[in-house]
Coordinates of C-alpha atoms and ligand atoms in Angstrom, one line a residue:
X603 CA 21.5 -8.7 -11.7
X604 CA 24.4 -9.3 -9.2
X605 CA 22.0 -9.6 -6.2
X606 CA 19.6 -12.0 -8.0
X607 CA 22.5 -14.3 -9.1
X608 CA 23.6 -14.2 -5.5
X609 CA 20.2 -15.3 -4.3
X610 CA 20.1 -18.2 -6.7
X611 CA 23.7 -19.1 -5.7
X612 CA 22.5 -19.1 -2.1
X613 CA 19.7 -21.5 -3.0
X614 CA 22.1 -23.7 -4.9
X615 CA 24.5 -23.7 -1.9
X616 CA 21.6 -25.0 0.2
X617 CA 20.4 -27.7 -1.8
X618 CA 22.8 -28.2 -4.6
X619 CA 21.6 -28.0 -8.2
X620 CA 18.1 -26.5 -8.5
X621 CA 15.7 -26.8 -11.5
X622 CA 16.1 -24.1 -14.1
X623 CA 13.1 -22.0 -14.9
X624 CA 13.7 -21.9 -18.7
X625 CA 12.4 -19.2 -21.1
X626 CA 9.0 -20.2 -22.3
X627 CA 8.4 -22.3 -19.3
X628 CA 5.7 -21.8 -16.5
X629 CA 6.2 -23.0 -12.8
X630 CA 2.8 -23.5 -11.1
X631 CA 3.8 -22.8 -7.6
X632 CA 2.2 -23.0 -4.2
X633 CA 3.4 -20.3 -1.7
X634 CA 2.0 -21.8 1.5
X635 CA -0.4 -20.4 3.8
X636 CA 1.1 -16.9 4.2
X637 CA 4.2 -16.6 6.2
X638 CA 7.2 -16.3 3.9
X639 CA 9.2 -18.5 6.2
X640 CA 7.0 -21.3 5.0
X641 CA 8.0 -21.0 1.3
X642 CA 9.9 -23.9 -0.3
X643 CA 13.5 -23.7 -1.3
X644 CA 12.3 -24.5 -4.9
X645 CA 10.0 -21.5 -4.9
X646 CA 12.8 -19.3 -3.8
X647 CA 14.7 -20.6 -6.8
X648 CA 11.7 -19.7 -9.0
X649 CA 11.5 -16.2 -7.6
X650 CA 15.2 -15.8 -8.2
X651 CA 14.7 -16.7 -11.9
X652 CA 11.2 -15.5 -13.0
X653 CA 10.8 -12.7 -15.5
X654 CA 7.1 -12.6 -14.8
X655 CA 5.2 -13.5 -11.5
X656 CA 1.4 -14.0 -11.9
X657 CA 0.1 -14.1 -8.4
X658 CA -3.0 -14.6 -6.5
X659 CA -4.3 -11.8 -4.1
X660 CA -3.5 -13.8 -0.9
X661 CA 0.3 -13.7 -1.7
X662 CA 2.2 -11.8 1.1
X663 CA 3.8 -8.7 -0.3
X664 CA 7.2 -9.9 1.3
X665 CA 7.1 -12.9 -1.0
X666 CA 6.5 -10.8 -4.1
X667 CA 9.3 -8.5 -2.8
X668 CA 11.7 -11.5 -3.3
X669 CA 11.1 -11.5 -7.0
X670 CA 13.8 -10.1 -9.2
X671 CA 13.5 -6.3 -9.2
X672 CA 13.0 -6.3 -12.9
X673 CA 10.4 -9.0 -12.9
X674 CA 7.0 -8.2 -14.1
X675 CA 4.4 -8.6 -11.3
X676 CA 0.9 -9.5 -12.5
X677 CA -1.9 -9.6 -10.0
X678 CA -4.4 -12.4 -10.9
X679 CA -6.2 -12.5 -7.6
X680 CA -9.3 -14.3 -6.7
X681 CA -11.1 -13.7 -3.5
X682 CA -14.5 -15.2 -2.8
X683 CA -17.3 -12.7 -3.7
X684 CA -14.9 -10.0 -4.9
X685 CA -14.2 -8.8 -8.4
X686 CA -11.5 -11.0 -9.8
X687 CA -9.5 -11.9 -12.8
X688 CA -11.4 -14.4 -14.9
X689 CA -9.8 -17.9 -15.0
X690 CA -9.7 -17.8 -18.7
X691 CA -7.9 -14.5 -18.8
X692 CA -5.3 -15.8 -16.3
X693 CA -4.7 -18.9 -18.5
X694 CA -4.5 -16.7 -21.6
X695 CA -2.0 -14.5 -19.8
X696 CA 0.2 -17.3 -18.7
X697 CA 0.2 -18.8 -22.3
X698 CA 1.0 -15.3 -23.8
X699 CA 3.9 -14.7 -21.3
X700 CA 5.4 -18.0 -21.9
X701 CA 4.8 -17.9 -25.6
X702 CA 6.8 -14.6 -25.6
X703 CA 9.8 -16.4 -24.1
X704 CA 9.4 -15.2 -20.6
X705 CA 10.2 -17.4 -17.6
X706 CA 6.9 -17.3 -15.8
X707 CA 6.1 -18.1 -12.2
X708 CA 2.5 -18.6 -11.4
X709 CA 2.1 -18.1 -7.5
X710 CA -0.9 -19.4 -5.7
X711 CA -1.6 -19.6 -2.0
X712 CA -1.2 -23.0 -0.2
X713 CA -0.6 -25.8 -2.6
X714 CA -0.8 -25.8 -6.2
X715 CA -3.2 -28.6 -6.6
X716 CA -5.5 -28.2 -3.6
X717 CA -8.6 -26.2 -4.4
X718 CA -6.4 -23.6 -6.3
X719 CA -7.5 -24.4 -9.8
X720 CA -3.9 -25.4 -10.5
X721 CA -5.0 -28.5 -12.3
X722 CA -7.0 -26.4 -14.8
X723 CA -4.0 -24.2 -15.5
X724 CA -1.7 -27.2 -15.9
X725 CA -4.1 -28.9 -18.3
X726 CA -4.4 -25.7 -20.4
X727 CA -0.6 -25.2 -20.5
X728 CA -0.2 -28.9 -21.6
X729 CA -2.8 -28.5 -24.3
X730 CA -1.0 -25.3 -25.5
X731 CA 2.3 -27.1 -25.7
X732 CA 3.9 -25.1 -23.0
X733 CA 6.2 -26.9 -20.6
X734 CA 5.6 -26.4 -16.9
X735 CA 6.6 -27.7 -13.6
X736 CA 4.6 -28.1 -10.4
X737 CA 6.1 -26.6 -7.2
X738 CA 4.0 -27.9 -4.3
X739 CA 3.4 -25.7 -1.3
X740 CA 2.2 -26.2 2.2
X741 CA -1.6 -26.2 2.0
X742 CA -3.6 -24.0 4.6
X743 CA -5.7 -27.0 5.5
X744 CA -2.9 -29.0 7.0
X745 CA -0.5 -26.1 8.0
X746 CA -3.2 -23.9 9.5
X747 CA -4.5 -26.5 12.0
X748 CA -0.9 -27.5 12.8
X749 CA 0.1 -24.1 13.7
X750 CA -3.0 -23.7 15.8
X751 CA -2.0 -26.8 17.9
X752 CA -4.5 -29.2 16.1
X753 CA -2.9 -32.3 14.6
X754 CA -4.8 -33.4 11.6
X755 CA -4.1 -37.1 12.5
X756 CA -3.4 -38.7 15.7
X757 CA -2.8 -42.4 16.4
X758 CA -5.9 -43.8 18.2
X759 CA -8.1 -40.8 17.3
X760 CA -8.5 -40.9 13.5
X761 CA -7.3 -42.7 10.4
X762 CA -8.1 -40.4 7.7
X763 CA -8.3 -36.6 6.9
X764 CA -10.9 -35.3 4.4
X765 CA -10.0 -32.0 2.6
X766 CA -13.3 -30.5 1.4
X767 CA -14.4 -27.3 -0.2
X768 CA -17.3 -25.3 1.2
X769 CA -17.6 -23.6 -2.0
X770 CA -17.6 -26.1 -4.7
X771 CA -17.5 -23.9 -7.7
X772 CA -14.4 -22.3 -6.4
X773 CA -14.0 -18.5 -5.4
X774 CA -15.8 -16.0 -7.5
X775 CA -17.2 -18.6 -9.8
X776 CA -21.1 -18.7 -9.7
X777 CA -22.6 -22.0 -10.6
X778 CA -24.0 -25.2 -9.4
X779 CA -21.1 -27.6 -9.1
X780 CA -22.0 -30.6 -7.0
X781 CA -21.7 -30.3 -3.2
X782 CA -20.0 -32.9 -1.0
X783 CA -22.5 -35.1 0.8
X784 CA -21.8 -33.5 4.2
X785 CA -23.9 -36.0 6.3
X786 CA -22.0 -38.9 4.7
X787 CA -18.6 -37.4 5.3
X788 CA -19.5 -36.7 8.9
X789 CA -20.6 -40.2 9.5
X790 CA -17.0 -41.5 8.7
X791 CA -16.0 -40.0 12.0
X792 CA -12.8 -38.7 10.6
X793 CA -11.2 -35.3 10.7
X794 CA -12.8 -33.0 8.1
X795 CA -11.0 -29.8 7.0
X796 CA -13.1 -27.4 5.1
X797 CA -11.7 -24.7 2.8
X798 CA -13.7 -21.6 1.6
X799 CA -16.5 -22.2 4.0
X800 CA -16.9 -18.7 5.5
X801 CA -20.4 -18.2 4.0
X802 CA -21.5 -21.8 4.0
X803 CA -20.5 -23.3 7.3
X804 CA -24.0 -22.8 8.9
X805 CA -25.7 -24.9 6.2
X806 CA -22.7 -27.4 6.2
X807 CA -22.9 -27.9 10.1
X808 CA -26.7 -28.2 9.9
X809 CA -26.4 -30.8 7.2
X810 CA -24.0 -32.8 9.3
X811 CA -26.2 -32.6 12.4
X812 CA -29.3 -33.6 10.5
X813 CA -27.4 -36.5 9.1
X814 CA -26.7 -37.7 12.7
X815 CA -23.5 -36.1 13.6
X816 CA -23.1 -35.2 17.4
X817 CA -23.5 -31.4 17.8
X818 CA -20.9 -31.7 20.4
X819 CA -18.2 -32.8 18.1
X820 CA -15.2 -30.7 18.5
X821 CA -14.7 -28.0 15.8
X822 CA -12.3 -25.0 15.2
X823 CA -12.0 -22.2 12.9
X824 CA -8.6 -20.8 12.0
X825 CA -8.3 -17.4 10.3
X826 CA -5.3 -16.0 8.5
X827 CA -3.0 -18.9 9.6
X828 CA 0.7 -18.2 9.8
X829 CA 0.2 -14.5 9.5
X830 CA 0.3 -11.7 12.2
X831 CA -3.6 -11.7 11.9
X832 CA -4.0 -15.4 12.9
X833 CA -7.0 -16.3 15.0
X834 CA -8.2 -19.6 16.4
X835 CA -11.6 -20.3 17.8
X836 CA -12.3 -23.7 19.3
X837 CA -16.0 -24.7 19.7
X838 CA -18.3 -27.5 18.7
X839 CA -20.0 -28.5 15.5
X840 CA -23.2 -26.7 16.7
X841 CA -21.2 -23.5 17.5
X842 CA -18.9 -23.3 14.5
X843 CA -21.2 -21.1 12.4
X844 CA -21.2 -18.5 15.0
X845 CA -17.5 -18.8 15.7
X846 CA -16.7 -18.2 12.1
X847 CA -19.1 -15.3 11.8
X848 CA -17.3 -13.7 14.7
X849 CA -14.0 -13.6 13.0
X850 CA -12.8 -10.9 10.6
X851 CA -14.7 -11.3 7.5
X852 CA -11.8 -10.5 5.0
X853 CA -9.4 -13.2 6.4
X854 CA -9.3 -16.6 4.8
X855 CA -10.5 -19.4 7.2
X856 CA -10.0 -23.1 7.6
X857 CA -12.7 -25.1 9.5
X858 CA -11.6 -28.3 11.2
X859 CA -14.2 -30.8 12.6
X860 CA -13.4 -33.9 14.5
X861 CA -12.0 -35.3 17.8
X862 CA -8.4 -34.2 17.0
X863 CA -9.5 -30.5 17.7
X864 CA -9.7 -31.6 21.4
X865 CA -5.9 -32.3 21.4
X866 CA -5.3 -28.6 21.2
X867 CA -6.5 -28.0 24.8
X868 CA -4.2 -30.8 26.0
X869 CA -1.2 -29.2 24.2
X870 CA -2.1 -25.6 25.5
X871 CA -2.0 -26.9 29.0
X872 CA 1.5 -28.4 28.5
X873 CA 3.2 -26.0 26.1
X874 CA 3.3 -22.4 25.4
X875 CA 4.3 -22.6 21.7
X876 CA 0.7 -23.2 20.6
X877 CA -0.8 -20.2 19.0
X878 CA -3.7 -18.8 21.0
Ligands
SAH787 N1 -4.4 -23.6 -2.6 C1 -4.8 -23.2 -1.3 C2 -6.3 -23.2 -1.2 C3 -6.9 -22.2 -2.1 S1 -8.7 -21.9 -1.8 C4 -4.2 -24.1 -0.2 O1 -3.7 -25.2 -0.5 O2 -4.1 -23.7 0.8 C5 -8.7 -20.5 -0.7 C6 -9.0 -21.0 0.8 O3 -7.8 -21.4 1.4 C7 -9.4 -19.9 1.7 O4 -10.9 -19.6 1.5 C8 -9.3 -20.5 3.0 O5 -10.2 -21.5 3.2 C9 -7.9 -21.3 2.7 N2 -6.8 -20.4 3.3 C10 -5.7 -20.0 2.4 N3 -4.8 -19.5 3.2 C11 -5.3 -19.4 4.4 C12 -4.8 -19.0 5.7 N4 -3.5 -18.4 5.8 N5 -5.5 -19.3 6.8 C13 -6.6 -19.8 6.8 N6 -7.1 -20.3 5.6 C14 -6.5 -20.1 4.4

């Protein structure tokens, strides 16, 4: 107990008062792309207070190790195509834990509200009358490219960033959710960042090219961003499917399409802090 109080005190010393994770409350928190150094201070405060941590499969064990030693760790992972906890079960578990008076931290990869089903969980908690707080995290679609030396915006190059899912129904959920109109998105000429596209990128790139996109448009795939397994492949729209297929299958990947990808080569030539 002494250690955990010390951790919370340390967070308080850094930022002054931090929010209290109250008994019966749930924090829906984003843990960033992987590297524990990219956690928010508010998430550290949540880890220092939680009685139960309900976490996705992609959460780094070092992050879970920051929970209080007596905290209950509940895996609720979702990985595309793998057996996973059902979303309804996860929601039921959150409601049961909070209903029993626990202080609950729901830990997701990246940002809570970017393709992580955080909104569904927030709506379900609200409907059940359970108080909750959103703790935003760094989303992989912005942090991943940045760490790879790819700015998602650059003055004079683009004026918008599109965050899209290559797997509209979400991981491990079969179904026929509507797909983005890839050709229309590509025609905007802006940066397109695609999550969960490992298995669909061939079809997506073909749809863009069929819709008039230049096959030579710069494109990159970034795997396991911010972790020791991080990989970056820079190619073109016509080569992106092959580049993604050549990366380790189990690692999560972000695809970036657009002229900003070419900035990486310029940066690499000038700086050595860009991840190869
Ligand atoms: N809420 C998360 C996204 C969840 S969907 C966020 O804001 O980042 C899961 C997808 O996120 C993966 O399929 C992959 O496309 C992406 N992703 C998550 N972590 C990643 C990482 N470290 N490197 C590359 N892509 C990652």
